[in-house]
Amino acid sequence: MLNVCRERKDQGHLGQYGYLATAVSGYTIVEYDVDADALRRDANGHLIQCAVGTVGELLLPVRSYSPMHKFQGYFKDDAASATKLLANAFQKGDLYFRTGDLFRMDDHRRFYFVDRVGDTFRWNGENVATCEVAEALSGFPGISDICVYGVALPGRDGRAGMAAMVFESLDMDAFAKFCLSKLPSYAVPRFLRQVPAMHVTGTMKHEKAKLRAQGVQLSGGDRLFYLDRSNPSQPTYLALTDANVHRIVTASRL
């Protein structure tokens, strides 16, 4: 796949297949339900292909007769291999590999990575792609690493956005304005967690599961902040403390 960038619109997508090559490859994007963390199916139990511009999981066909479409499986881990395969997705007898990646395709058949399955969350009825939020906010001066994820709050549907960040000092007034200028309101992190360093897995991925489990707990030594918009003309992030945490996380408006 070749990605030639001549214009701004050509940037940020995967190498591009033509119409014929895309059809032959069998790559497809199918609808994914963020709330249920599952692929959507129609009345016949088949997966639903995404419309242009709609975010869904990228599936790759597995074909025994084609070296390009074989799946050898994970080394000595048949159980893990089985979780990546999806049979009878669109018709009886077909087989697809689940990439675990959320993509969208534009009307020129360009594929754009959006997020990992399980990372995207819903807040105020909207889907929030953590990778897109992290990319937008990483350009603010002073942030050396950032990890965005959703945290559960008592009595609230969905998850509120939280960003774990590595920084020495940060102008919270300027950062709040930056967030609100770069992102739609629903995608702006409601909470920040200042960490001394970002913990990663053996494959250098952020350990989001541990961060999600911590939620808005104040224990552990990290400093936490919440988005304060009580003065609409001067939004900021204020310290989350034992004295105000209950009031903040149970507030009707976040």
Backbone as CSV, one residue per row, in Angstrom:
resi,resn,N_x,N_y,N_z,CA_x,CA_y,CA_z,C_x,C_y,C_z
1,MET,0.849,-1.188,0.000,0.000,0.000,0.000,0.887,1.241,0.000
2,LEU,0.551,2.220,-0.835,1.370,3.411,-1.002,0.562,4.646,-0.626
3,ASN,1.157,5.512,0.143,0.493,6.738,0.573,1.309,7.924,0.083
4,VAL,0.842,8.576,-0.995,1.507,9.743,-1.553,0.771,10.982,-1.072
5,CYS,1.456,11.843,-0.333,0.813,13.026,0.250,1.170,14.260,-0.573
6,ARG,0.228,14.704,-1.402,0.418,15.926,-2.180,-0.350,17.097,-1.586
7,GLU,-1.410,16.789,-0.844,-2.235,17.831,-0.255,-2.510,17.488,1.200
8,ARG,-3.044,18.484,1.940,-3.358,18.291,3.355,-4.314,17.129,3.559
9,LYS,-5.306,16.986,2.667,-6.309,15.936,2.813,-5.721,14.540,2.643
10,ASP,-4.527,14.460,2.057,-3.897,13.155,1.853,-3.159,12.657,3.092
11,GLN,-3.032,13.498,4.110,-2.260,13.122,5.287,-3.125,12.388,6.308
12,GLY,-2.484,11.477,7.037,-3.147,10.851,8.174,-3.882,9.564,7.892
13,HIS,-3.860,9.083,6.652,-4.545,7.827,6.368,-3.542,6.744,5.988
14,LEU,-4.015,5.509,6.015,-3.153,4.394,5.633,-2.860,4.442,4.146
15,GLY,-1.845,3.666,3.742,-1.585,3.523,2.330,-2.855,3.124,1.601
16,GLN,-3.049,3.666,0.414,-4.346,3.583,-0.247,-4.394,2.518,-1.331
17,TYR,-5.408,1.651,-1.228,-5.729,0.727,-2.300,-6.647,1.421,-3.298
18,GLY,-6.618,0.983,-4.550,-7.597,1.436,-5.527,-8.898,0.672,-5.347
19,TYR,-9.899,0.999,-6.153,-11.211,0.371,-6.021,-11.132,-1.137,-6.229
20,LEU,-10.439,-1.567,-7.279,-10.367,-2.999,-7.586,-9.589,-3.747,-6.509
21,ALA,-8.450,-3.203,-6.115,-7.627,-3.868,-5.104,-8.361,-3.966,-3.771
22,THR,-9.116,-2.924,-3.426,-9.878,-2.956,-2.179,-10.919,-4.056,-2.212
23,ALA,-11.599,-4.180,-3.355,-12.629,-5.209,-3.487,-12.024,-6.604,-3.409
24,VAL,-10.879,-6.792,-4.042,-10.230,-8.103,-4.052,-9.666,-8.443,-2.674
25,SER,-9.152,-7.452,-1.967,-8.532,-7.702,-0.665,-9.532,-8.234,0.350
26,GLY,-10.780,-7.782,0.253,-11.804,-8.226,1.197,-11.802,-7.488,2.516
27,TYR,-10.913,-6.506,2.673,-10.901,-5.714,3.904,-12.243,-5.006,4.054
28,THR,-12.766,-4.990,5.255,-14.052,-4.335,5.463,-14.140,-3.766,6.872
29,ILE,-14.945,-2.741,7.023,-15.182,-2.113,8.326,-16.627,-2.375,8.711
30,VAL,-16.833,-2.924,9.904,-18.185,-3.299,10.332,-18.588,-2.515,11.578
31,GLU,-19.891,-2.354,11.762,-20.413,-1.552,12.863,-20.075,-2.168,14.219
32,TYR,-19.674,-1.291,15.120,-19.260,-1.693,16.462,-20.042,-0.874,17.480
33,ASP,-20.639,-1.566,18.461,-21.429,-0.919,19.505,-20.520,-0.620,20.701
34,VAL,-20.239,0.653,20.925,-19.329,1.046,22.003,-19.900,0.680,23.363
35,ASP,-21.202,0.920,23.569,-21.815,0.642,24.869,-21.756,-0.838,25.218
36,ALA,-22.072,-1.685,24.229,-22.102,-3.129,24.467,-20.738,-3.775,24.287
37,ASP,-19.772,-3.012,23.740,-18.445,-3.552,23.429,-18.583,-4.815,22.582
38,ALA,-19.368,-4.711,21.510,-19.631,-5.864,20.649,-19.945,-5.383,19.237
39,LEU,-19.748,-6.266,18.289,-20.092,-5.960,16.904,-21.605,-6.023,16.721
40,ARG,-22.147,-5.113,15.928,-23.586,-5.100,15.673,-23.937,-6.123,14.595
41,ARG,-25.127,-6.699,14.717,-25.605,-7.673,13.739,-27.008,-7.301,13.280
42,ASP,-27.343,-7.744,12.063,-28.679,-7.481,11.539,-29.644,-8.562,12.003
43,ALA,-30.869,-8.535,11.479,-31.902,-9.474,11.912,-31.539,-10.917,11.598
44,ASN,-30.654,-11.118,10.630,-30.234,-12.470,10.252,-28.979,-12.926,10.991
45,GLY,-28.483,-12.093,11.889,-27.293,-12.464,12.650,-25.992,-12.162,11.947
46,HIS,-26.051,-11.445,10.826,-24.841,-11.109,10.079,-24.311,-9.737,10.495
47,LEU,-23.017,-9.555,10.332,-22.411,-8.266,10.637,-22.878,-7.212,9.638
48,ILE,-22.767,-5.950,10.043,-23.254,-4.842,9.226,-22.068,-3.994,8.780
49,GLN,-21.890,-3.869,7.475,-20.799,-3.048,6.967,-21.086,-1.570,7.230
50,CYS,-20.042,-0.833,7.555,-20.190,0.587,7.878,-20.402,1.421,6.616
51,ALA,-21.205,2.446,6.761,-21.340,3.430,5.699,-20.081,4.291,5.663
52,VAL,-19.876,4.991,4.562,-18.723,5.880,4.436,-18.725,6.892,5.581
53,GLY,-17.569,7.035,6.241,-17.435,7.993,7.325,-17.815,7.471,8.691
54,THR,-18.396,6.267,8.748,-18.813,5.685,10.023,-17.673,4.862,10.618
55,VAL,-17.466,4.989,11.905,-16.383,4.273,12.585,-16.820,2.861,12.937
56,GLY,-15.969,1.887,12.671,-16.242,0.498,13.014,-14.950,-0.287,13.087
57,GLU,-15.063,-1.582,13.370,-13.856,-2.415,13.484,-13.432,-2.929,12.111
58,LEU,-12.146,-2.881,11.874,-11.579,-3.381,10.624,-11.420,-4.894,10.699
59,LEU,-11.979,-5.596,9.715,-11.856,-7.049,9.621,-11.062,-7.416,8.378
60,LEU,-10.258,-8.459,8.496,-9.470,-8.959,7.371,-9.905,-10.383,7.062
61,PRO,-10.135,-10.714,5.791,-10.569,-12.073,5.459,-9.448,-13.086,5.655
62,VAL,-9.800,-14.261,6.106,-8.852,-15.368,6.238,-9.187,-16.385,5.155
63,ARG,-8.212,-16.644,4.265,-8.431,-17.545,3.130,-7.270,-18.535,3.057
64,SER,-7.582,-19.779,3.184,-6.544,-20.809,3.231,-5.769,-20.921,1.927
65,TYR,-6.408,-20.553,0.817,-5.766,-20.707,-0.486,-4.862,-19.524,-0.852
66,SER,-4.878,-18.472,-0.036,-4.103,-17.274,-0.362,-3.052,-17.013,0.705
67,PRO,-1.762,-17.015,0.345,-0.713,-16.742,1.331,-0.875,-15.377,2.009
68,MET,-1.466,-14.410,1.303,-1.637,-13.069,1.857,-2.754,-13.008,2.894
69,HIS,-3.613,-14.034,2.899,-4.784,-13.991,3.772,-4.802,-15.123,4.794
70,LYS,-3.651,-15.748,5.016,-3.584,-16.817,6.013,-3.334,-16.232,7.403
71,PHE,-3.883,-16.899,8.412,-3.624,-16.516,9.800,-2.976,-17.705,10.485
72,GLN,-1.698,-17.566,10.837,-0.949,-18.666,11.430,-1.292,-18.867,12.900
73,GLY,-1.855,-17.856,13.528,-2.192,-17.962,14.943,-1.048,-17.515,15.830
74,TYR,-1.356,-17.308,17.103,-0.339,-16.915,18.066,0.466,-18.142,18.498
75,PHE,1.742,-17.950,18.716,2.643,-19.049,19.037,2.228,-19.718,20.346
76,LYS,1.896,-20.990,20.264,1.540,-21.824,21.417,0.395,-21.229,22.252
77,ASP,-0.532,-20.569,21.579,-1.673,-19.981,22.298,-2.922,-20.095,21.433
78,ASP,-3.461,-21.300,21.372,-4.647,-21.540,20.550,-5.861,-20.768,21.061
79,ALA,-5.954,-20.608,22.372,-7.103,-19.899,22.943,-7.120,-18.442,22.487
80,ALA,-5.959,-17.800,22.527,-5.878,-16.409,22.086,-6.138,-16.292,20.593
81,SER,-5.651,-17.266,19.837,-5.875,-17.260,18.391,-7.356,-17.350,18.064
82,ALA,-8.074,-18.175,18.812,-9.500,-18.377,18.549,-10.307,-17.101,18.770
83,THR,-9.874,-16.266,19.708,-10.625,-15.037,19.986,-10.505,-14.020,18.856
84,LYS,-9.515,-14.201,17.991,-9.310,-13.248,16.897,-10.046,-13.640,15.626
85,LEU,-10.629,-14.834,15.602,-11.297,-15.317,14.394,-12.805,-15.228,14.529
86,LEU,-13.448,-14.859,13.430,-14.891,-14.658,13.415,-15.470,-15.399,12.219
87,ALA,-16.236,-16.448,12.486,-16.811,-17.266,11.415,-18.232,-16.821,11.089
88,ASN,-18.631,-17.063,9.841,-19.996,-16.773,9.373,-20.374,-15.312,9.607
89,ALA,-19.445,-14.434,9.295,-19.672,-13.005,9.527,-20.743,-12.435,8.605
90,PHE,-20.645,-12.765,7.325,-21.604,-12.255,6.341,-22.376,-13.369,5.642
91,GLN,-21.770,-14.530,5.603,-22.428,-15.695,5.018,-21.793,-16.959,5.590
92,LYS,-22.510,-18.051,5.473,-22.034,-19.301,6.046,-20.720,-19.728,5.398
93,GLY,-19.755,-20.051,6.241,-18.481,-20.557,5.754,-17.373,-19.530,5.654
94,ASP,-17.700,-18.239,5.762,-16.622,-17.247,5.673,-15.886,-17.141,7.010
95,LEU,-14.709,-16.547,6.962,-13.882,-16.435,8.162,-13.111,-15.122,8.100
96,TYR,-13.131,-14.381,9.204,-12.450,-13.084,9.251,-11.590,-12.969,10.503
97,PHE,-10.535,-12.155,10.373,-9.644,-11.845,11.489,-10.050,-10.501,12.079
98,ARG,-10.253,-10.474,13.397,-10.597,-9.231,14.088,-9.315,-8.470,14.438
99,THR,-9.145,-7.303,13.869,-7.931,-6.531,14.136,-7.960,-5.881,15.517
100,GLY,-9.172,-5.614,16.041,-9.266,-4.878,17.297,-9.024,-3.394,17.121
101,ASP,-8.985,-2.936,15.862,-8.757,-1.524,15.556,-10.015,-0.903,14.973
102,LEU,-10.331,0.295,15.419,-11.464,1.034,14.880,-10.971,1.962,13.775
103,PHE,-11.630,1.865,12.625,-11.269,2.657,11.451,-12.510,3.329,10.880
104,ARG,-12.280,4.286,10.028,-13.337,4.830,9.181,-12.777,4.965,7.771
105,MET,-13.651,4.943,6.779,-13.233,5.072,5.390,-13.964,6.244,4.760
106,ASP,-13.244,7.074,4.007,-13.900,8.202,3.355,-14.388,7.800,1.968
107,ASP,-14.971,8.753,1.252,-15.566,8.421,-0.046,-14.534,8.199,-1.138
108,HIS,-13.249,8.350,-0.803,-12.173,8.012,-1.739,-11.501,6.695,-1.344
109,ARG,-12.151,5.966,-0.455,-11.665,4.673,0.033,-10.327,4.785,0.765
110,ARG,-10.133,5.889,1.433,-8.958,6.039,2.290,-9.333,5.589,3.693
111,PHE,-8.453,4.797,4.317,-8.704,4.234,5.641,-7.986,5.070,6.704
112,TYR,-8.726,5.454,7.754,-8.163,6.254,8.837,-8.299,5.503,10.159
113,PHE,-7.185,5.342,10.871,-7.234,4.730,12.200,-7.865,5.714,13.176
114,VAL,-8.778,5.212,14.023,-9.477,6.056,14.988,-9.081,5.712,16.424
115,ASP,-9.149,4.419,16.775,-8.894,4.030,18.162,-8.821,2.515,18.247
116,ARG,-8.500,2.030,19.429,-8.536,0.598,19.693,-9.905,0.220,20.251
117,VAL,-10.385,-0.965,19.869,-11.624,-1.482,20.442,-11.470,-1.561,21.962
118,GLY,-12.456,-1.093,22.679,-12.406,-1.097,24.135,-11.890,0.193,24.732
119,ASP,-11.197,1.012,23.917,-10.692,2.294,24.408,-11.696,3.422,24.185
120,THR,-12.337,3.417,23.022,-13.373,4.414,22.757,-14.497,4.266,23.780
121,PHE,-15.015,5.378,24.252,-16.091,5.336,25.247,-17.164,6.360,24.886
122,ARG,-18.302,6.279,25.575,-19.398,7.210,25.322,-19.578,8.157,26.500
123,TRP,-19.825,9.413,26.153,-20.088,10.435,27.162,-21.098,11.429,26.587
124,ASN,-22.154,11.679,27.348,-23.222,12.574,26.892,-23.777,12.160,25.531
125,GLY,-23.882,10.842,25.339,-24.471,10.318,24.116,-23.569,10.335,22.904
126,GLU,-22.296,10.674,23.074,-21.359,10.750,21.951,-20.195,9.790,22.162
127,ASN,-19.663,9.274,21.059,-18.481,8.424,21.120,-17.226,9.294,21.203
128,VAL,-16.338,8.936,22.117,-15.080,9.668,22.287,-13.927,8.729,21.950
129,ALA,-13.163,9.071,20.922,-12.012,8.268,20.511,-10.775,8.757,21.260
130,THR,-10.231,7.914,22.110,-9.137,8.336,22.989,-7.883,8.749,22.219
131,CYS,-7.597,8.055,21.129,-6.396,8.390,20.357,-6.507,9.779,19.738
132,GLU,-7.706,10.122,19.256,-7.895,11.433,18.645,-7.772,12.544,19.680
133,VAL,-8.292,12.304,20.886,-8.176,13.299,21.953,-6.714,13.477,22.358
134,ALA,-6.011,12.364,22.542,-4.603,12.431,22.940,-3.765,13.157,21.891
135,GLU,-4.042,12.882,20.629,-3.294,13.548,19.556,-3.542,15.052,19.570
136,ALA,-4.795,15.438,19.790,-5.130,16.861,19.788,-4.463,17.606,20.938
137,LEU,-4.376,16.956,22.100,-3.877,17.642,23.294,-2.370,17.540,23.482
138,SER,-1.747,16.596,22.786,-0.304,16.397,22.977,0.514,17.579,22.470
139,GLY,-0.109,18.448,21.684,0.618,19.607,21.170,0.745,20.745,22.156
140,PHE,0.123,20.615,23.336,0.231,21.694,24.320,1.614,21.661,24.973
141,PRO,2.281,22.806,25.079,3.651,22.839,25.628,3.726,22.304,27.060
142,GLY,4.757,21.514,27.309,5.024,21.041,28.664,4.572,19.630,28.953
143,ILE,3.781,19.034,28.041,3.300,17.665,28.250,4.245,16.699,27.545
144,SER,4.889,15.826,28.295,5.840,14.889,27.695,5.203,13.553,27.347
145,ASP,4.067,13.223,27.957,3.349,11.989,27.613,1.904,12.145,28.078
146,ILE,0.993,11.524,27.334,-0.426,11.643,27.670,-1.153,10.360,27.304
147,CYS,-2.079,9.964,28.148,-2.898,8.769,27.917,-4.341,9.127,28.273
148,VAL,-5.236,8.994,27.318,-6.640,9.367,27.512,-7.490,8.111,27.638
149,TYR,-8.455,8.133,28.537,-9.322,6.983,28.772,-10.605,7.469,29.439
150,GLY,-11.568,6.575,29.582,-12.828,6.924,30.222,-12.939,6.293,31.595
151,VAL,-13.528,7.018,32.541,-13.698,6.504,33.902,-15.176,6.529,34.274
152,ALA,-15.595,5.509,35.011,-16.984,5.422,35.464,-17.199,6.353,36.651
153,LEU,-18.363,6.985,36.680,-18.739,7.858,37.790,-20.051,7.370,38.384
154,PRO,-20.230,7.492,39.680,-21.461,7.005,40.311,-22.701,7.723,39.780
155,GLY,-23.701,6.925,39.401,-24.964,7.486,38.956,-24.954,8.090,37.572
156,ARG,-23.880,7.880,36.796,-23.786,8.465,35.457,-23.670,7.382,34.409
157,ASP,-24.371,7.579,33.295,-24.228,6.682,32.158,-22.932,7.010,31.423
158,GLY,-22.389,6.009,30.766,-21.163,6.223,30.019,-19.967,6.416,30.931
159,ARG,-18.923,7.005,30.361,-17.699,7.253,31.120,-17.213,8.679,30.852
160,ALA,-16.669,9.291,31.857,-16.131,10.649,31.716,-14.681,10.576,31.259
161,GLY,-14.299,11.507,30.414,-12.936,11.520,29.907,-11.929,11.925,30.962
162,MET,-10.821,11.203,30.975,-9.726,11.515,31.898,-8.412,11.398,31.138
163,ALA,-7.471,12.267,31.448,-6.163,12.230,30.802,-5.078,12.112,31.859
164,ALA,-4.331,11.024,31.801,-3.134,10.891,32.634,-1.992,11.551,31.868
165,MET,-1.271,12.436,32.534,-0.255,13.210,31.833,1.023,13.314,32.657
166,VAL,2.125,13.358,31.937,3.428,13.578,32.559,3.840,15.018,32.270
167,PHE,3.980,15.809,33.316,4.428,17.195,33.165,4.985,17.684,34.499
168,GLU,5.850,18.686,34.435,6.400,19.286,35.653,5.505,20.414,36.153
169,SER,5.086,21.269,35.248,4.161,22.349,35.594,3.302,22.638,34.374
170,LEU,2.091,23.137,34.615,1.155,23.356,33.519,0.254,24.539,33.870
171,ASP,0.070,25.420,32.908,-0.858,26.536,33.066,-2.264,25.990,32.843
172,MET,-2.983,25.730,33.925,-4.278,25.069,33.827,-5.329,25.931,33.131
173,ASP,-5.253,27.252,33.289,-6.182,28.132,32.579,-5.976,27.999,31.070
174,ALA,-4.725,28.091,30.650,-4.409,28.012,29.225,-4.718,26.627,28.671
175,PHE,-4.448,25.597,29.468,-4.699,24.240,28.987,-6.194,23.989,28.807
176,ALA,-7.017,24.474,29.729,-8.464,24.304,29.598,-8.970,24.989,28.336
177,LYS,-8.499,26.190,28.074,-8.908,26.898,26.860,-8.430,26.160,25.615
178,PHE,-7.229,25.615,25.687,-6.675,24.849,24.567,-7.547,23.632,24.275
179,CYS,-7.923,22.902,25.318,-8.775,21.719,25.154,-10.098,22.082,24.493
180,LEU,-10.731,23.135,24.988,-12.040,23.533,24.476,-11.958,24.084,23.059
181,SER,-10.790,24.571,22.661,-10.629,25.082,21.297,-10.317,23.976,20.297
182,LYS,-9.740,22.878,20.781,-9.314,21.802,19.891,-10.331,20.672,19.775
183,LEU,-11.244,20.568,20.742,-12.133,19.411,20.811,-13.576,19.849,20.987
184,PRO,-14.522,19.017,20.527,-15.919,19.275,20.884,-16.095,19.119,22.385
185,SER,-17.080,19.778,22.939,-17.238,19.819,24.396,-17.272,18.437,25.029
186,TYR,-17.985,17.484,24.402,-18.130,16.157,25.002,-16.812,15.399,25.075
187,ALA,-15.840,15.766,24.225,-14.564,15.046,24.179,-13.502,15.645,25.091
188,VAL,-13.748,16.822,25.632,-12.767,17.464,26.518,-12.670,16.674,27.824
189,PRO,-11.462,16.274,28.234,-11.324,15.515,29.488,-11.908,16.275,30.671
190,ARG,-12.734,15.585,31.443,-13.296,16.196,32.649,-12.327,16.123,33.817
191,PHE,-11.367,15.198,33.723,-10.408,15.025,34.815,-9.001,14.856,34.252
192,LEU,-8.024,15.269,35.043,-6.614,15.069,34.721,-5.949,14.336,35.879
193,ARG,-4.989,13.504,35.552,-4.177,12.826,36.570,-2.709,13.080,36.236
194,GLN,-2.029,13.792,37.113,-0.603,14.038,36.919,0.189,12.859,37.465
195,VAL,0.943,12.202,36.582,1.732,11.037,36.978,3.207,11.340,36.735
196,PRO,4.101,10.765,37.555,5.533,11.019,37.370,6.089,10.364,36.117
197,ALA,5.493,9.244,35.725,5.908,8.532,34.517,4.748,7.656,34.069
198,MET,4.714,7.364,32.790,3.640,6.548,32.255,4.063,5.077,32.250
199,HIS,3.268,4.236,32.895,3.559,2.806,32.897,3.121,2.196,31.569
200,VAL,3.977,1.340,31.020,3.689,0.721,29.730,3.850,-0.791,29.829
201,THR,3.268,-1.487,28.860,3.374,-2.937,28.794,4.697,-3.327,28.134
202,GLY,4.909,-4.627,27.990,6.116,-5.109,27.333,6.203,-4.705,25.878
203,THR,5.056,-4.363,25.278,5.036,-3.905,23.887,4.903,-2.386,23.805
204,MET,5.211,-1.706,24.910,5.266,-0.246,24.981,3.905,0.434,24.797
205,LYS,2.851,-0.256,25.193,1.517,0.350,25.170,1.172,0.865,26.566
206,HIS,0.448,1.954,26.618,0.023,2.485,27.914,-0.870,1.482,28.635
207,GLU,-0.686,1.352,29.924,-1.497,0.424,30.721,-2.819,1.097,31.103
208,LYS,-3.702,1.187,30.118,-4.967,1.900,30.327,-5.873,1.186,31.319
209,ALA,-5.813,-0.133,31.346,-6.696,-0.878,32.250,-6.443,-0.480,33.703
210,LYS,-5.175,-0.327,34.076,-4.851,0.060,35.450,-5.316,1.482,35.743
211,LEU,-5.162,2.361,34.757,-5.601,3.738,34.944,-7.119,3.816,35.072
212,ARG,-7.820,3.055,34.243,-9.289,3.039,34.337,-9.734,2.529,35.698
213,ALA,-9.036,1.510,36.209,-9.402,0.934,37.508,-9.207,1.943,38.639
214,GLN,-8.220,2.812,38.513,-7.991,3.838,39.532,-9.107,4.878,39.540
215,GLY,-9.710,5.111,38.375,-10.802,6.072,38.283,-10.394,7.441,38.799
216,VAL,-11.215,7.995,39.692,-10.912,9.308,40.275,-10.473,9.169,41.736
217,GLN,-9.925,8.010,42.073,-9.420,7.804,43.430,-8.212,8.713,43.683
218,LEU,-8.180,9.295,44.858,-7.108,10.226,45.206,-5.905,9.540,45.837
219,SER,-6.031,8.274,46.173,-4.918,7.554,46.789,-3.831,7.267,45.759
220,GLY,-2.619,7.092,46.223,-1.526,6.721,45.336,-0.517,7.814,45.092
221,GLY,-0.795,9.030,45.527,0.192,10.090,45.394,0.055,10.953,44.156
222,ASP,-0.759,10.553,43.170,-0.946,11.369,41.978,-1.802,12.591,42.303
223,ARG,-1.550,13.679,41.618,-2.393,14.871,41.737,-3.502,14.796,40.693
224,LEU,-4.735,15.067,41.109,-5.881,15.035,40.212,-6.493,16.428,40.086
225,PHE,-7.060,16.682,38.912,-7.701,17.962,38.635,-9.035,17.706,37.935
226,TYR,-9.944,18.659,38.053,-11.232,18.549,37.365,-11.491,19.816,36.557
227,LEU,-12.262,19.673,35.478,-12.593,20.804,34.619,-13.639,21.677,35.302
228,ASP,-13.302,22.929,35.512,-14.221,23.872,36.157,-14.663,24.913,35.129
229,ARG,-15.975,24.949,34.875,-16.532,25.926,33.937,-17.583,26.789,34.623
230,SER,-17.424,26.999,35.911,-18.368,27.845,36.639,-18.348,29.273,36.108
231,ASN,-17.185,29.691,35.609,-17.067,30.971,34.912,-16.833,30.663,33.439
232,PRO,-17.877,30.737,32.596,-17.746,30.329,31.194,-16.634,31.051,30.439
233,SER,-16.337,32.270,30.837,-15.300,33.026,30.134,-13.895,32.680,30.615
234,GLN,-13.794,31.929,31.703,-12.488,31.571,32.254,-12.479,30.119,32.727
235,PRO,-12.586,29.158,31.795,-12.522,27.750,32.201,-11.127,27.413,32.698
236,THR,-11.038,26.446,33.567,-9.738,26.049,34.099,-9.834,24.642,34.658
237,TYR,-8.715,24.106,35.072,-8.680,22.838,35.804,-8.247,23.147,37.229
238,LEU,-9.050,22.682,38.195,-8.763,22.905,39.606,-8.420,21.591,40.296
239,ALA,-7.732,21.685,41.415,-7.308,20.490,42.150,-8.518,19.731,42.697
240,LEU,-8.489,18.421,42.531,-9.502,17.542,43.119,-8.966,17.079,44.470
241,THR,-9.737,17.290,45.524,-9.262,16.996,46.879,-10.280,16.149,47.633
242,ASP,-9.883,15.680,48.799,-10.808,14.927,49.648,-12.035,15.760,49.998
243,ALA,-11.856,17.058,50.089,-12.950,17.935,50.502,-13.992,18.154,49.408
244,ASN,-13.575,18.046,48.131,-14.534,18.350,47.058,-14.826,17.197,46.114
245,VAL,-14.139,16.067,46.262,-14.268,14.995,45.277,-15.693,14.473,45.168
246,HIS,-16.386,14.290,46.279,-17.750,13.760,46.217,-18.673,14.734,45.488
247,ARG,-18.545,16.002,45.786,-19.399,17.008,45.145,-19.142,17.067,43.648
248,ILE,-17.899,16.963,43.257,-17.547,17.091,41.843,-18.010,15.884,41.038
249,VAL,-17.711,14.681,41.513,-18.015,13.489,40.714,-19.508,13.183,40.672
250,THR,-20.284,13.746,41.589,-21.732,13.517,41.582,-22.500,14.716,41.042
251,ALA,-21.794,15.729,40.553,-22.455,16.923,40.026,-23.278,16.570,38.796
252,SER,-24.401,17.231,38.631,-25.275,16.955,37.489,-24.667,17.451,36.186
253,ARG,-23.800,18.442,36.266,-23.155,18.984,35.068,-21.646,18.874,35.219
254,LEU,-21.061,18.167,34.281,-19.609,18.019,34.283,-19.056,18.496,32.942
